[in-house]
Amino acid sequence: MLANAGIYVIADLSAPNASINRIDPAWNTDLYSRYTSVVDVLAPFTNTLGFFAGNEVSNNVSNVNAIPFVKAAVRDTKAYIAAKNYRTIGVGYAADDDATIRAPLEDYLNCGPAEDAIDFFGYNIYSWCGESTFQASGYADRTEEFSNYSVPAFFAEYGCNVPEPRLFDETLALYSSNMTGVWSGGIVYEYFQETNGFGLVSLSGNSVSALPDFTALSSQIAKVTPTGVNMASYTPTNTVARACPATSAAWDAVASPLPVTPNEQLCSCMVQNLTCVAKSGISDSAIGTLFAGICNPLLNGPNICAGIAANSTTGSYGSYGMCAAVDQLSWAMNSYFFEQQAQNSANTDACDFGGNATTQTPSLPTSCSALASQAGQAGTGVVTSAPTGTGSSGGSSGGGGASTTTSSAAGAAIVPSFDFGLLKLGIYVSVAVMVGSGIVLM
């Protein structure tokens, strides 16, 4: 239906209950399953233009440590698309217009190996409000900033709604010669009217009614005459990626290494090879409390939870830091158990944790040997084996029969879901005129 109407789709890989949380960021097996499931559903459609690995995940200096997890998601989603032999589909990010972090953020997502970097940059910008100009709105400055960016950039959201009704004069600027050499168009926020008052149309049952903003935008789009280049004759001129930003008080995310690739098989092998594991049905609150106690370095030393570390400010990532929360808890319980056993072999309560843990006979199947060897006994090795699962896998490995939880101190562990409803999908749609000749992926 959308393809027949000439509408292309850029889809969010995340969902409201399955995304990288800026407050407690993680990139884990559950999120990997969610993201790859979206890819599996939408990749076959020829009008799928790209995927957003995140949208305004970091929005100020205090939470830039979440961006390495976004970049890891970009890396792994791109690798998954290639491994599945899908056609080339870009994976990018949509950023807000925060002056304190926008420059290092742009650089960070673009720097380093191409296989780790974004394929496009989406900018959510609302600086042109009412009657403004190319210079006064800041559009001139942003255009200059992106003039040498090595991947396509576009406005992922635009359309300030103060004052109302919107004039959409910025649309004329966006498709003018001042900007078309740098920007690949933009997406107006948003189609359906909600309480925030940004809608172009109202929806009542199955009836759609155009609002004044729709008429204003239509009028402005009818005036634009963007010039582009034929894809067959296109030769990129900006081919050099940005340098990675140095860490500082304003940017505390290290560029390398990135968080490890989620690997459900590795997590399953790890849990099977433990002696002390979390019990089935353990609650979210219990997981949080237990993590706080076991992984407290002042109480139990700095290394007891090294195997599940995920620290983007130091670049410290344990082999199992991408596992589901309950699997990480099992690793922590097992580490504590053996530490206590080493101090007192007669300590029979070391694997109890208030009745939340149990012992099992560890086993290491032959198929797990290489993975376990790479991770090492401390769980701090580099695992080079790629995930073998598809987007349909995910969830807890089930040590002790434990079920997947929805949140924890180790980061959200979210059961993947997919909804075909457009509103729940978080789809961004744009008509062909949005980008003139289209976004060219380099």
CSV table of C-alpha atoms in Angstrom, one decimal:
chain,number,residue,atom,x,y,z
A,1,MET,CA,0.0,0.0,0.0
A,2,LEU,CA,2.7,2.5,1.0
A,3,ALA,CA,4.9,1.4,-2.0
A,4,ASN,CA,2.1,1.9,-4.4
A,5,ALA,CA,1.6,5.4,-3.1
A,6,GLY,CA,5.3,6.3,-3.6
A,7,ILE,CA,6.0,6.4,0.2
A,8,TYR,CA,9.3,5.2,1.6
A,9,VAL,CA,9.7,4.0,5.2
A,10,ILE,CA,12.5,4.6,7.7
A,11,ALA,CA,11.6,2.5,10.7
A,12,ASP,CA,12.6,2.6,14.3
A,13,LEU,CA,14.2,-0.6,15.4
A,14,SER,CA,13.3,0.1,19.0
A,15,ALA,CA,10.0,0.2,20.7
A,16,PRO,CA,8.8,2.2,23.8
A,17,ASN,CA,9.4,-0.9,26.0
A,18,ALA,CA,12.4,-2.2,24.1
A,19,SER,CA,15.0,0.5,23.5
A,20,ILE,CA,18.4,1.7,24.7
A,21,ASN,CA,17.7,3.6,27.9
A,22,ARG,CA,19.7,6.8,28.3
A,23,ILE,CA,19.6,6.4,32.1
A,24,ASP,CA,20.8,2.8,32.3
A,25,PRO,CA,22.0,2.0,28.8
A,26,ALA,CA,22.6,-1.6,27.6
A,27,TRP,CA,22.9,-3.4,24.3
A,28,ASN,CA,21.9,-7.0,25.1
A,29,THR,CA,20.4,-10.2,23.6
A,30,ASP,CA,16.8,-9.1,24.1
A,31,LEU,CA,17.3,-5.8,22.3
A,32,TYR,CA,19.3,-7.5,19.5
A,33,SER,CA,16.4,-9.9,19.0
A,34,ARG,CA,14.0,-7.0,18.8
A,35,TYR,CA,16.1,-5.1,16.3
A,36,THR,CA,16.8,-8.0,14.1
A,37,SER,CA,13.1,-9.1,14.2
A,38,VAL,CA,12.2,-5.7,12.8
A,39,VAL,CA,14.8,-6.1,10.1
A,40,ASP,CA,13.5,-9.5,9.1
A,41,VAL,CA,9.9,-8.2,8.7
A,42,LEU,CA,10.7,-5.0,6.8
A,43,ALA,CA,13.8,-5.8,4.7
A,44,PRO,CA,11.9,-7.6,2.0
A,45,PHE,CA,9.9,-4.5,1.2
A,46,THR,CA,11.6,-2.5,-1.6
A,47,ASN,CA,10.4,0.8,-0.1
A,48,THR,CA,12.1,0.3,3.2
A,49,LEU,CA,14.6,3.1,3.0
A,50,GLY,CA,16.5,2.6,6.3
A,51,PHE,CA,16.4,1.9,10.0
A,52,PHE,CA,17.0,4.1,13.0
A,53,ALA,CA,19.0,2.4,15.7
A,54,GLY,CA,18.0,5.1,18.2
A,55,ASN,CA,16.2,8.4,18.5
A,56,GLU,CA,17.4,11.1,20.9
A,57,VAL,CA,18.9,8.5,23.2
A,58,SER,CA,21.4,11.0,24.5
A,59,ASN,CA,20.1,14.5,24.9
A,60,ASN,CA,22.6,16.3,27.1
A,61,VAL,CA,26.1,15.9,28.6
A,62,SER,CA,24.9,13.8,31.5
A,63,ASN,CA,23.9,10.8,29.4
A,64,VAL,CA,26.4,10.7,26.4
A,65,ASN,CA,27.6,7.4,27.9
A,66,ALA,CA,24.6,5.8,26.2
A,67,ILE,CA,25.8,6.5,22.7
A,68,PRO,CA,28.4,3.7,22.5
A,69,PHE,CA,25.6,1.3,23.0
A,70,VAL,CA,23.7,2.9,20.1
A,71,LYS,CA,26.8,2.6,17.9
A,72,ALA,CA,27.2,-1.0,18.9
A,73,ALA,CA,23.5,-1.5,17.8
A,74,VAL,CA,24.3,0.1,14.5
A,75,ARG,CA,27.3,-2.1,14.0
A,76,ASP,CA,25.5,-5.3,14.8
A,77,THR,CA,22.4,-4.5,12.8
A,78,LYS,CA,24.5,-3.7,9.7
A,79,ALA,CA,26.3,-7.0,10.2
A,80,TYR,CA,23.0,-8.9,10.5
A,81,ILE,CA,21.7,-7.4,7.3
A,82,ALA,CA,24.8,-8.4,5.5
A,83,ALA,CA,24.8,-11.9,7.1
A,84,LYS,CA,21.2,-12.5,6.0
A,85,ASN,CA,22.1,-11.4,2.4
A,86,TYR,CA,19.4,-8.7,2.4
A,87,ARG,CA,19.8,-5.8,0.0
A,88,THR,CA,21.8,-2.8,1.2
A,89,ILE,CA,19.7,-0.9,3.8
A,90,GLY,CA,21.1,1.9,5.8
A,91,VAL,CA,21.2,2.0,9.6
A,92,GLY,CA,21.4,5.4,11.2
A,93,TYR,CA,20.5,7.6,14.2
A,94,ALA,CA,18.2,10.5,14.9
A,95,ALA,CA,19.7,13.2,17.2
A,96,ASP,CA,18.1,16.1,18.9
A,97,ASP,CA,19.5,19.6,18.6
A,98,ASP,CA,21.4,20.0,21.8
A,99,ALA,CA,24.2,22.5,21.5
A,100,THR,CA,26.3,21.0,24.3
A,101,ILE,CA,26.7,17.6,22.6
A,102,ARG,CA,25.8,17.9,18.9
A,103,ALA,CA,29.4,18.3,17.6
A,104,PRO,CA,31.0,15.4,19.4
A,105,LEU,CA,27.9,13.3,18.8
A,106,GLU,CA,28.1,13.9,15.0
A,107,ASP,CA,31.8,13.0,15.1
A,108,TYR,CA,31.4,9.9,17.3
A,109,LEU,CA,28.8,8.2,15.2
A,110,ASN,CA,30.7,8.9,12.0
A,111,CYS,CA,34.2,8.0,13.1
A,112,GLY,CA,36.1,4.8,13.1
A,113,PRO,CA,35.7,1.7,10.8
A,114,ALA,CA,32.9,2.1,8.3
A,115,GLU,CA,31.3,-1.2,9.4
A,116,ASP,CA,30.8,0.4,12.9
A,117,ALA,CA,29.6,3.8,11.8
A,118,ILE,CA,26.1,5.1,10.9
A,119,ASP,CA,25.0,5.1,7.3
A,120,PHE,CA,23.0,8.3,7.7
A,121,PHE,CA,22.4,11.0,10.3
A,122,GLY,CA,18.9,12.2,11.1
A,123,TYR,CA,18.6,15.6,12.7
A,124,ASN,CA,15.6,16.6,14.8
A,125,ILE,CA,15.6,20.3,14.6
A,126,TYR,CA,13.0,22.9,15.6
A,127,SER,CA,15.0,26.1,15.5
A,128,TRP,CA,13.0,27.7,12.6
A,129,CYS,CA,9.8,29.0,14.3
A,130,GLY,CA,7.3,31.2,12.5
A,131,GLU,CA,8.9,33.8,10.3
A,132,SER,CA,12.6,33.3,10.3
A,133,THR,CA,15.5,33.2,7.9
A,134,PHE,CA,18.3,30.8,6.8
A,135,GLN,CA,20.8,32.6,9.1
A,136,ALA,CA,18.6,33.5,12.1
A,137,SER,CA,17.2,30.0,12.4
A,138,GLY,CA,20.7,28.5,12.7
A,139,TYR,CA,20.1,26.5,9.5
A,140,ALA,CA,23.2,28.2,7.9
A,141,ASP,CA,25.4,27.1,10.8
A,142,ARG,CA,24.1,23.6,10.7
A,143,THR,CA,24.6,23.4,7.0
A,144,GLU,CA,28.2,24.5,7.3
A,145,GLU,CA,28.8,21.9,10.1
A,146,PHE,CA,27.6,19.1,7.8
A,147,SER,CA,29.2,20.3,4.6
A,148,ASN,CA,31.9,17.7,4.8
A,149,TYR,CA,30.0,14.9,6.5
A,150,SER,CA,30.8,11.6,4.8
A,151,VAL,CA,27.3,10.0,5.0
A,152,PRO,CA,23.9,11.5,4.1
A,153,ALA,CA,22.2,13.8,6.5
A,154,PHE,CA,18.6,14.9,6.6
A,155,PHE,CA,16.1,16.4,9.0
A,156,ALA,CA,14.5,13.5,10.8
A,157,GLU,CA,12.0,15.8,12.4
A,158,TYR,CA,11.2,19.4,11.7
A,159,GLY,CA,8.2,21.8,12.0
A,160,CYS,CA,8.2,24.1,15.1
A,161,ASN,CA,4.6,24.6,16.1
A,162,VAL,CA,5.0,28.0,17.8
A,163,PRO,CA,3.2,30.1,16.7
A,164,GLU,CA,0.3,28.2,15.2
A,165,PRO,CA,-0.8,27.5,12.6
A,166,ARG,CA,2.6,26.6,11.2
A,167,LEU,CA,3.9,28.5,8.1
A,168,PHE,CA,6.5,25.9,7.0
A,169,ASP,CA,8.7,28.6,5.5
A,170,GLU,CA,11.6,26.4,6.4
A,171,THR,CA,10.5,23.9,3.8
A,172,LEU,CA,11.4,26.4,1.1
A,173,ALA,CA,14.8,26.8,2.6
A,174,LEU,CA,15.4,23.1,3.0
A,175,TYR,CA,14.9,22.4,-0.7
A,176,SER,CA,16.7,25.5,-1.8
A,177,SER,CA,20.2,25.7,-3.3
A,178,ASN,CA,21.5,26.8,0.1
A,179,MET,CA,20.8,23.4,1.5
A,180,THR,CA,20.3,20.7,-1.1
A,181,GLY,CA,24.0,20.3,-1.6
A,182,VAL,CA,24.3,19.1,2.0
A,183,TRP,CA,20.9,18.0,3.2
A,184,SER,CA,18.8,15.1,1.8
A,185,GLY,CA,15.5,16.7,2.6
A,186,GLY,CA,13.5,16.2,5.8
A,187,ILE,CA,10.5,14.6,7.5
A,188,VAL,CA,7.8,16.8,9.0
A,189,TYR,CA,6.7,15.9,12.5
A,190,GLU,CA,4.1,14.6,12.5
A,191,TYR,CA,1.3,13.1,10.5
A,192,PHE,CA,-1.5,12.2,13.0
A,193,GLN,CA,-2.6,14.8,15.5
A,194,GLU,CA,-1.8,14.0,19.2
A,195,THR,CA,-2.0,16.0,22.4
A,196,ASN,CA,1.3,17.8,21.5
A,197,GLY,CA,-0.4,19.6,18.6
A,198,PHE,CA,2.1,18.7,15.8
A,199,GLY,CA,-0.4,16.7,13.6
A,200,LEU,CA,-1.1,17.4,10.0
A,201,VAL,CA,-4.3,15.4,10.0
A,202,SER,CA,-6.8,14.3,12.6
A,203,LEU,CA,-8.1,10.7,12.8
A,204,SER,CA,-11.6,9.8,13.9
A,205,GLY,CA,-12.3,6.1,13.5
A,206,ASN,CA,-11.5,5.4,9.8
A,207,SER,CA,-11.9,9.0,8.8
A,208,VAL,CA,-8.9,11.3,8.2
A,209,SER,CA,-9.3,15.0,8.0
A,210,ALA,CA,-6.7,17.5,6.9
A,211,LEU,CA,-5.8,20.2,9.4
A,212,PRO,CA,-4.6,23.8,8.6
A,213,ASP,CA,-0.9,22.6,9.0
A,214,PHE,CA,-1.5,20.0,6.2
A,215,THR,CA,-2.8,22.7,3.9
A,216,ALA,CA,0.2,25.0,4.7
A,217,LEU,CA,2.8,22.3,4.2
A,218,SER,CA,1.1,21.2,0.9
A,219,SER,CA,1.3,24.7,-0.3
A,220,GLN,CA,5.0,25.1,0.5
A,221,ILE,CA,6.0,21.7,-1.0
A,222,ALA,CA,4.2,22.7,-4.2
A,223,LYS,CA,6.6,25.7,-4.5
A,224,VAL,CA,9.9,23.8,-4.1
A,225,THR,CA,12.0,22.7,-7.1
A,226,PRO,CA,14.9,20.9,-5.6
A,227,THR,CA,17.8,19.9,-7.9
A,228,GLY,CA,19.6,16.7,-7.4
A,229,VAL,CA,21.9,14.3,-9.1
A,230,ASN,CA,21.2,11.1,-11.0
A,231,MET,CA,22.2,8.2,-8.9
A,232,ALA,CA,24.1,6.5,-11.7
A,233,SER,CA,26.3,9.5,-12.2
A,234,TYR,CA,26.8,10.3,-8.6
A,235,THR,CA,30.4,10.5,-7.3
A,236,PRO,CA,30.7,11.2,-3.5
A,237,THR,CA,33.1,14.0,-2.7
A,238,ASN,CA,33.0,13.7,1.1
A,239,THR,CA,34.7,10.4,1.7
A,240,VAL,CA,36.7,11.0,4.8
A,241,ALA,CA,35.1,10.1,8.1
A,242,ARG,CA,35.3,12.4,11.1
A,243,ALA,CA,38.0,11.9,13.8
A,244,CYS,CA,36.6,10.4,17.0
A,245,PRO,CA,36.1,13.0,19.7
A,246,ALA,CA,38.5,12.9,22.7
A,247,THR,CA,37.0,12.2,26.1
A,248,SER,CA,36.4,15.2,28.3
A,249,ALA,CA,34.1,16.5,31.0
A,250,ALA,CA,31.6,17.2,28.2
A,251,TRP,CA,32.0,13.9,26.4
A,252,ASP,CA,32.9,10.9,28.6
A,253,ALA,CA,32.2,8.1,26.0
A,254,VAL,CA,35.3,6.3,24.8
A,255,ALA,CA,35.4,5.6,21.0
A,256,SER,CA,36.9,2.1,21.3
A,257,PRO,CA,36.2,-0.6,22.2
A,258,LEU,CA,32.4,-0.6,21.6
A,259,PRO,CA,30.1,-2.8,23.7
A,260,VAL,CA,30.3,-6.4,22.7
A,261,THR,CA,28.0,-8.1,20.2
A,262,PRO,CA,25.0,-9.9,21.8
A,263,ASN,CA,25.4,-13.6,21.4
A,264,GLU,CA,22.5,-15.8,22.8
A,265,GLN,CA,24.5,-19.0,22.3
A,266,LEU,CA,27.4,-17.6,24.4
A,267,CYS,CA,25.0,-16.7,27.2
A,268,SER,CA,23.4,-20.1,27.1
A,269,CYS,CA,26.7,-21.8,27.2
A,270,MET,CA,27.8,-19.6,30.1
A,271,VAL,CA,24.7,-20.4,32.2
A,272,GLN,CA,24.9,-24.2,31.5
A,273,ASN,CA,28.5,-24.1,32.8
A,274,LEU,CA,27.7,-22.4,36.1
A,275,THR,CA,27.3,-24.1,39.5
A,276,CYS,CA,25.2,-21.4,41.3
A,277,VAL,CA,22.4,-19.9,39.3
A,278,ALA,CA,19.3,-17.7,39.8
A,279,LYS,CA,16.1,-19.5,40.5
A,280,SER,CA,13.2,-19.5,38.1
A,281,GLY,CA,10.7,-16.6,38.5
A,282,ILE,CA,13.0,-14.2,40.3
A,283,SER,CA,11.4,-10.8,40.4
A,284,ASP,CA,12.8,-7.6,38.9
A,285,SER,CA,13.2,-5.9,42.3
A,286,ALA,CA,15.1,-8.9,43.6
A,287,ILE,CA,17.4,-8.8,40.7
A,288,GLY,CA,18.2,-5.2,41.3
A,289,THR,CA,18.7,-5.7,45.0
A,290,LEU,CA,21.0,-8.7,44.4
A,291,PHE,CA,23.1,-6.9,41.8
A,292,ALA,CA,23.6,-4.0,44.2
A,293,GLY,CA,24.9,-6.3,46.9
A,294,ILE,CA,27.0,-8.8,44.9
A,295,CYS,CA,28.6,-6.3,42.5
A,296,ASN,CA,29.5,-3.8,45.2
A,297,PRO,CA,33.3,-3.4,44.8
A,298,LEU,CA,33.6,-2.1,48.4
A,299,LEU,CA,32.1,-5.3,49.7
A,300,ASN,CA,33.3,-8.0,47.3
A,301,GLY,CA,36.2,-6.4,45.4
A,302,PRO,CA,36.4,-4.9,41.9
A,303,ASN,CA,36.6,-8.1,39.8
A,304,ILE,CA,33.7,-10.2,41.0
A,305,CYS,CA,31.4,-8.8,38.3
A,306,ALA,CA,34.1,-8.0,35.7
A,307,GLY,CA,32.6,-10.7,33.4
A,308,ILE,CA,29.3,-8.7,33.1
A,309,ALA,CA,30.8,-5.2,33.1
A,310,ALA,CA,29.4,-2.7,30.5
A,311,ASN,CA,31.2,0.6,31.2
A,312,SER,CA,31.3,3.0,28.2
A,313,THR,CA,33.2,5.7,30.0
A,314,THR,CA,36.2,3.3,30.5
A,315,GLY,CA,35.6,0.9,27.6
A,316,SER,CA,35.4,-2.0,30.0
A,317,TYR,CA,33.1,-4.7,28.7
A,318,GLY,CA,32.8,-8.2,30.0
A,319,SER,CA,32.1,-11.1,27.7
A,320,TYR,CA,28.7,-11.5,29.3
A,321,GLY,CA,27.7,-7.9,29.7
A,322,MET,CA,25.3,-8.3,26.8
A,323,CYS,CA,23.4,-11.3,28.3
A,324,ALA,CA,19.8,-11.0,29.7
A,325,ALA,CA,19.7,-9.6,33.2
A,326,VAL,CA,18.9,-12.9,34.9
A,327,ASP,CA,21.8,-14.6,33.1
A,328,GLN,CA,24.1,-11.8,34.2
A,329,LEU,CA,22.8,-12.3,37.8
A,330,SER,CA,23.6,-16.0,37.6
A,331,TRP,CA,27.2,-15.2,36.6
A,332,ALA,CA,27.5,-12.8,39.5
A,333,MET,CA,26.0,-15.3,41.9
A,334,ASN,CA,28.4,-18.0,40.7
A,335,SER,CA,31.4,-15.7,41.0
A,336,TYR,CA,30.5,-14.8,44.6
A,337,PHE,CA,29.8,-18.5,45.4
A,338,PHE,CA,33.3,-19.7,44.3
A,339,GLU,CA,34.9,-16.7,46.1
A,340,GLN,CA,33.2,-17.7,49.3
A,341,GLN,CA,34.0,-21.4,48.8
A,342,ALA,CA,37.7,-20.5,48.3
A,343,GLN,CA,37.6,-18.8,51.7
A,344,ASN,CA,35.6,-21.4,53.5
A,345,SER,CA,34.8,-24.7,51.7
A,346,ALA,CA,32.3,-25.6,54.4
A,347,ASN,CA,30.1,-22.6,53.7
A,348,THR,CA,26.9,-24.2,52.5
A,349,ASP,CA,24.9,-21.0,52.3
A,350,ALA,CA,27.1,-19.3,49.7
A,351,CYS,CA,24.6,-20.1,46.9
A,352,ASP,CA,21.4,-19.1,48.7
A,353,PHE,CA,21.0,-15.4,48.3
A,354,GLY,CA,17.8,-15.2,50.3
A,355,GLY,CA,16.3,-18.2,48.6
A,356,ASN,CA,16.8,-16.7,45.1
A,357,ALA,CA,19.5,-19.1,43.9
A,358,THR,CA,20.1,-22.8,43.5
A,359,THR,CA,23.0,-25.1,42.6
A,360,GLN,CA,23.2,-27.2,39.4
A,361,THR,CA,25.7,-29.6,37.9
A,362,PRO,CA,27.7,-27.6,35.4
A,363,SER,CA,28.1,-28.8,31.8
A,364,LEU,CA,29.9,-27.6,28.7
A,365,PRO,CA,28.6,-29.0,25.5
A,366,THR,CA,31.2,-29.4,22.7
A,367,SER,CA,29.5,-26.7,20.7
A,368,CYS,CA,30.3,-24.3,23.6
A,369,SER,CA,34.0,-25.1,24.0
A,370,ALA,CA,35.4,-22.4,21.6
A,371,LEU,CA,33.1,-19.7,23.0
A,372,ALA,CA,34.0,-20.5,26.6
A,373,SER,CA,37.6,-20.5,25.7
A,374,GLN,CA,37.5,-17.1,24.1
A,375,ALA,CA,35.5,-15.6,27.0
A,376,GLY,CA,38.0,-17.1,29.5
A,377,GLN,CA,37.4,-18.2,33.1
A,378,ALA,CA,37.1,-14.6,34.3
A,379,GLY,CA,34.7,-13.7,31.5
A,380,THR,CA,36.8,-10.8,30.2
A,381,GLY,CA,38.1,-12.3,27.0
A,382,VAL,CA,37.3,-11.2,23.5
A,383,VAL,CA,34.7,-13.4,21.8
A,384,THR,CA,35.1,-13.3,18.1
A,385,SER,CA,32.5,-15.8,17.1
A,386,ALA,CA,29.5,-14.1,15.6
A,387,PRO,CA,25.9,-14.7,16.7
A,388,THR,CA,24.3,-17.7,15.0
A,389,GLY,CA,20.7,-16.9,15.9
A,390,THR,CA,18.1,-15.0,14.0
A,391,GLY,CA,15.8,-12.2,15.0
A,392,SER,CA,13.3,-14.7,16.4
A,393,SER,CA,15.6,-15.8,19.2
A,394,GLY,CA,16.2,-13.9,22.4
A,395,GLY,CA,15.3,-13.9,26.1
A,396,SER,CA,16.9,-15.5,29.0
A,397,SER,CA,19.1,-18.6,28.6
A,398,GLY,CA,17.2,-19.9,31.6
A,399,GLY,CA,19.7,-20.8,34.2
A,400,GLY,CA,17.8,-22.6,36.9
A,401,GLY,CA,14.7,-22.1,34.7
A,402,ALA,CA,14.7,-18.4,35.3
A,403,SER,CA,12.4,-16.3,33.0
A,404,THR,CA,13.2,-13.2,31.2
A,405,THR,CA,12.6,-10.0,33.2
A,406,THR,CA,11.6,-6.5,32.0
A,407,SER,CA,14.0,-4.4,33.9
A,408,SER,CA,17.0,-4.7,36.3
A,409,ALA,CA,20.0,-3.0,37.7
A,410,ALA,CA,22.0,-4.5,34.9
A,411,GLY,CA,19.9,-2.8,32.2
A,412,ALA,CA,16.5,-3.5,30.7
A,413,ALA,CA,15.9,-7.0,29.6
A,414,ILE,CA,13.0,-6.8,27.3
A,415,VAL,CA,10.9,-9.5,25.7
A,416,PRO,CA,11.0,-8.7,22.0
A,417,SER,CA,7.7,-7.9,20.3
A,418,PHE,CA,6.5,-6.7,17.0
A,419,ASP,CA,3.3,-5.0,16.1
A,420,PHE,CA,2.2,-4.4,12.5
A,421,GLY,CA,0.2,-1.3,13.4
A,422,LEU,CA,1.9,1.7,12.0
A,423,LEU,CA,1.6,3.7,15.1
A,424,LYS,CA,3.2,1.1,17.3
A,425,LEU,CA,5.9,0.4,14.8
A,426,GLY,CA,7.2,3.8,15.2
A,427,ILE,CA,7.5,4.2,11.4
A,428,TYR,CA,8.7,7.4,9.8
A,429,VAL,CA,7.1,7.9,6.4
A,430,SER,CA,8.0,10.4,3.7
A,431,VAL,CA,6.7,11.0,0.2
A,432,ALA,CA,9.2,10.9,-2.6
A,433,VAL,CA,9.4,14.7,-2.8
A,434,MET,CA,10.9,14.7,0.6
A,435,VAL,CA,14.4,14.1,-0.6
A,436,GLY,CA,14.2,15.1,-4.2
A,437,SER,CA,16.4,12.6,-6.0
A,438,GLY,CA,16.5,10.3,-2.9
A,439,ILE,CA,19.1,9.5,-0.2
A,440,VAL,CA,22.3,8.2,-1.6
A,441,LEU,CA,24.0,5.7,0.7
A,442,MET,CA,27.8,5.8,0.4
